[in-house]
Each structure stands twice: as structure tokens, then as C-alpha cells.
Amino acid sequence: MLEIAPGLYQLNGFPPDMVNMYLMGNILVDAGTRHAAGGLLRQLRGQHVVAHVLTHVHPDHQGASKQICQTLGIPLWCGANDADVMRTGQMERQFPDPNTLSIRAMNRFWAGPAYPVTRTLREGDQIAGFTVVETPGHTPGHLAFWRESDRVLIAGDMLNNINMANMQEGLHEPPPIFTLDRATNRESIRKIAELQPAMVCFGHGPVLYDGSRLQAFVAGLMATA
Ligand SMILES: [Zn+2]
């Protein structure tokens, strides 16, 4: 894994940058699909991990959560408004149309089992030196994590920095079929742009080290709204 900012590591997913996990201090952020557990555990060997937190409860982020938490003996945390889906496994509640083929395939082949959430996070909570920012829309309980001292933001899937169809780097709103409430997600994008992050880490796509590109993207988005 690669240290991308002091105390913040990007774990290698497959393909690289496609599905990202981070070690934020001693907290694991996201866990990929349910096939990711082995690779994640190998990379975390020798690390003192005390908790696992989700940016949001979707199959490509919570797939390996149960296996990771059980193997490492650590608790699972997530946003208050996603916790019920994690606890019950009712993943179909997290998509606008759960019956489309790609959503059914994701839920069938990537989703991890239900698992207890021992702490639900809210706006302003402090974890591993980062502040929890509620950023609903993509899912109701979607969270971002913000460290003001060096203006680092972990943005989850509120924005993607890759085009999933052709693997080209670039900022995009997340695909509509995966986003429960697009208008609310746009409000969340506006909210994080106001923080003026210098560096942004995404659930999908490479880390963005030039915060001005985020500002330009969001300005364009709001102009078309
Ligand atoms: Zn995702």
C-alpha cells in the first residue's frame, strides 16, 4: 500500500485505482467486493487496525466487511442512515431500480452478508484525525472524511474520478443507476467543494492532487443545473 498523505494509505485493489480502499490512521475505509478480503488482509498484515468504516453501504464497498471485521476482530462503523441496510442485508433499498440486470448482478456476485454495525456516525464526529461529513444522495447514509489541517478529503462515491465504461481518468457524477437521489448527491458535491480540498480520494479512480480541478468541475456542474 502507498502512503498518499501523512498517515493515509491507499490499498491496492484490482485493477489498480478501480475500486479503492484506504487505511486512515488505524481505521480501514471501505472493503471492496466480497472477493477482496484475501488481498486486503495480506496488505494489512502487521498493521494495527482498530476499526472498519464504510463511506457507504454498496456491494463494491461492503463486500468483504464481515470477513475483515471477523478476521481482525474489529468493529464495523457506517453512516447512521445506511446502518439498517448493513445490518439487514436489504441491499435492494440502496438503488433507484434494484431490478435492473446490473444491480441484480452486483448484489448477487459482489455484495457481502449482513453484519452488525456497532457505531453509527454523524456530521462532525472525529475519527482518526478526520471529521465526518454527511454527504447523502448516492446512498442515504453516505459519508466523506475531511482533514482540515492539510485539506485532505476522502470522498467515497459522491464523485468518481474514472469513467467506468472506458477506464479513462476524469471527474464524473456517479452513474444514475447506482445513485438513489441525484439531486441530493449534487447538494453533497456542492458542500464538499465549499471545503476547498487540496487532495481528494475517491471510491473509484485515482487520487486527485489538484483541488482546482474539483472546483472547475463543480462550477461546470452547477452552471448546467
Ligand atoms: Zn462504489
CSV table of C-alpha atoms in Angstrom, one decimal, residues 66-195:
chain,number,residue,atom,x,y,z
A,66,LYS,CA,-17.9,-9.1,7.5
A,67,GLN,CA,-14.8,-11.2,6.7
A,68,ILE,CA,-12.4,-8.4,7.5
A,69,CYS,CA,-14.1,-7.5,10.8
A,70,GLN,CA,-14.3,-11.1,12.0
A,71,THR,CA,-10.8,-11.9,11.0
A,72,LEU,CA,-9.2,-8.8,12.6
A,73,GLY,CA,-11.7,-8.7,15.5
A,74,ILE,CA,-12.6,-5.1,14.8
A,75,PRO,CA,-15.9,-3.3,14.9
A,76,LEU,CA,-17.9,-2.0,11.8
A,77,TRP,CA,-19.0,1.6,11.6
A,78,CYS,CA,-21.0,3.5,9.0
A,79,GLY,CA,-23.3,6.4,8.4
A,80,ALA,CA,-26.4,6.4,10.5
A,81,ASN,CA,-28.8,6.3,7.5
A,82,ASP,CA,-27.0,3.3,5.9
A,83,ALA,CA,-26.7,1.2,9.1
A,84,ASP,CA,-30.1,-0.5,8.8
A,85,VAL,CA,-29.2,-1.9,5.3
A,86,MET,CA,-25.8,-3.2,6.5
A,87,ARG,CA,-27.5,-4.9,9.5
A,88,THR,CA,-30.3,-6.5,7.5
A,89,GLY,CA,-28.6,-7.0,4.1
A,90,GLN,CA,-31.5,-5.4,2.2
A,91,MET,CA,-29.2,-4.0,-0.4
A,92,GLU,CA,-32.0,-3.5,-2.9
A,93,ARG,CA,-33.1,-0.5,-0.8
A,94,GLN,CA,-29.9,1.3,-1.9
A,95,PHE,CA,-30.7,1.6,-5.7
A,96,PRO,CA,-33.3,3.5,-7.6
A,97,ASP,CA,-34.3,0.4,-9.6
A,98,PRO,CA,-33.0,-2.7,-7.9
A,99,ASN,CA,-34.4,-4.9,-10.7
A,100,THR,CA,-32.1,-3.8,-13.5
A,101,LEU,CA,-29.8,-6.5,-14.6
A,102,SER,CA,-26.5,-4.8,-13.5
A,103,ILE,CA,-27.8,-4.1,-10.0
A,104,ARG,CA,-29.1,-7.6,-9.6
A,105,ALA,CA,-25.7,-9.0,-10.7
A,106,MET,CA,-23.8,-6.6,-8.3
A,107,ASN,CA,-26.0,-7.7,-5.4
A,108,ARG,CA,-25.6,-11.4,-6.3
A,109,PHE,CA,-21.8,-11.5,-7.1
A,110,TRP,CA,-20.3,-8.7,-5.1
A,111,ALA,CA,-22.4,-7.9,-2.0
A,112,GLY,CA,-21.2,-9.1,1.3
A,113,PRO,CA,-23.5,-10.6,4.0
A,114,ALA,CA,-25.4,-8.5,6.6
A,115,TYR,CA,-23.2,-7.6,9.6
A,116,PRO,CA,-23.8,-5.7,12.9
A,117,VAL,CA,-22.9,-2.0,12.9
A,118,THR,CA,-21.6,-1.1,16.3
A,119,ARG,CA,-21.3,2.7,15.8
A,120,THR,CA,-23.2,5.0,13.6
A,121,LEU,CA,-21.5,8.2,12.5
A,122,ARG,CA,-22.9,11.6,12.2
A,123,GLU,CA,-21.8,15.0,11.0
A,124,GLY,CA,-18.9,16.4,13.0
A,125,ASP,CA,-17.8,13.1,14.6
A,126,GLN,CA,-14.0,12.8,14.8
A,127,ILE,CA,-12.3,9.5,13.7
A,128,ALA,CA,-8.5,9.1,13.2
A,129,GLY,CA,-8.0,12.8,12.9
A,130,PHE,CA,-10.7,13.2,10.2
A,131,THR,CA,-14.1,14.9,10.6
A,132,VAL,CA,-17.2,13.0,9.4
A,133,VAL,CA,-19.1,15.0,6.7
A,134,GLU,CA,-22.6,13.7,5.9
A,135,THR,CA,-22.9,13.6,2.1
A,136,PRO,CA,-26.2,11.8,1.3
A,137,GLY,CA,-27.6,11.2,-2.2
A,138,HIS,CA,-25.6,8.3,-3.7
A,139,THR,CA,-26.9,6.5,-0.6
A,140,PRO,CA,-28.9,8.0,2.3
A,141,GLY,CA,-26.0,7.5,4.8
A,142,HIS,CA,-23.1,8.3,2.5
A,143,LEU,CA,-20.1,9.9,4.4
A,144,ALA,CA,-17.0,11.8,3.5
A,145,PHE,CA,-14.0,12.2,5.8
A,146,TRP,CA,-12.2,15.6,6.0
A,147,ARG,CA,-8.9,16.6,7.5
A,148,GLU,CA,-8.7,20.4,7.5
A,149,SER,CA,-5.0,20.7,8.6
A,150,ASP,CA,-3.8,19.5,5.1
A,151,ARG,CA,-7.2,19.8,3.3
A,152,VAL,CA,-7.4,16.1,2.5
A,153,LEU,CA,-10.9,14.7,1.7
A,154,ILE,CA,-12.0,11.1,1.3
A,155,ALA,CA,-15.0,11.5,-0.9
A,156,GLY,CA,-16.4,8.0,-1.4
A,157,ASP,CA,-18.7,7.7,-4.4
A,158,MET,CA,-20.2,11.2,-4.3
A,159,LEU,CA,-17.9,11.7,-7.4
A,160,ASN,CA,-15.9,9.2,-9.5
A,161,ASN,CA,-12.5,10.1,-10.9
A,162,ILE,CA,-12.8,7.4,-13.6
A,163,ASN,CA,-15.1,6.6,-16.4
A,164,MET,CA,-16.3,3.1,-15.6
A,165,ALA,CA,-17.0,2.3,-19.2
A,166,ASN,CA,-13.6,3.1,-20.8
A,167,MET,CA,-11.4,3.4,-17.6
A,168,GLN,CA,-10.3,6.9,-18.5
A,169,GLU,CA,-9.4,9.2,-15.6
A,170,GLY,CA,-11.7,12.2,-15.1
A,171,LEU,CA,-14.3,13.6,-12.8
A,172,HIS,CA,-17.9,12.4,-13.2
A,173,GLU,CA,-21.0,12.2,-11.1
A,174,PRO,CA,-21.6,8.6,-10.2
A,175,PRO,CA,-23.8,6.7,-12.7
A,176,PRO,CA,-27.5,7.3,-12.2
A,177,ILE,CA,-28.4,3.6,-11.8
A,178,PHE,CA,-26.2,3.5,-8.7
A,179,THR,CA,-27.4,6.7,-7.2
A,180,LEU,CA,-30.5,6.8,-5.1
A,181,ASP,CA,-31.1,10.5,-5.1
A,182,ARG,CA,-29.1,12.5,-7.7
A,183,ALA,CA,-30.3,15.9,-6.6
A,184,THR,CA,-29.3,15.3,-3.0
A,185,ASN,CA,-26.0,13.9,-4.2
A,186,ARG,CA,-25.4,17.2,-6.1
A,187,GLU,CA,-26.0,19.2,-2.9
A,188,SER,CA,-23.4,17.0,-1.3
A,189,ILE,CA,-20.9,17.7,-4.1
A,190,ARG,CA,-21.5,21.4,-3.6
A,191,LYS,CA,-21.0,21.0,0.1
A,192,ILE,CA,-17.6,19.3,-0.2
A,193,ALA,CA,-16.5,21.8,-2.9
A,194,GLU,CA,-17.0,24.6,-0.4
A,195,LEU,CA,-14.4,22.9,1.9
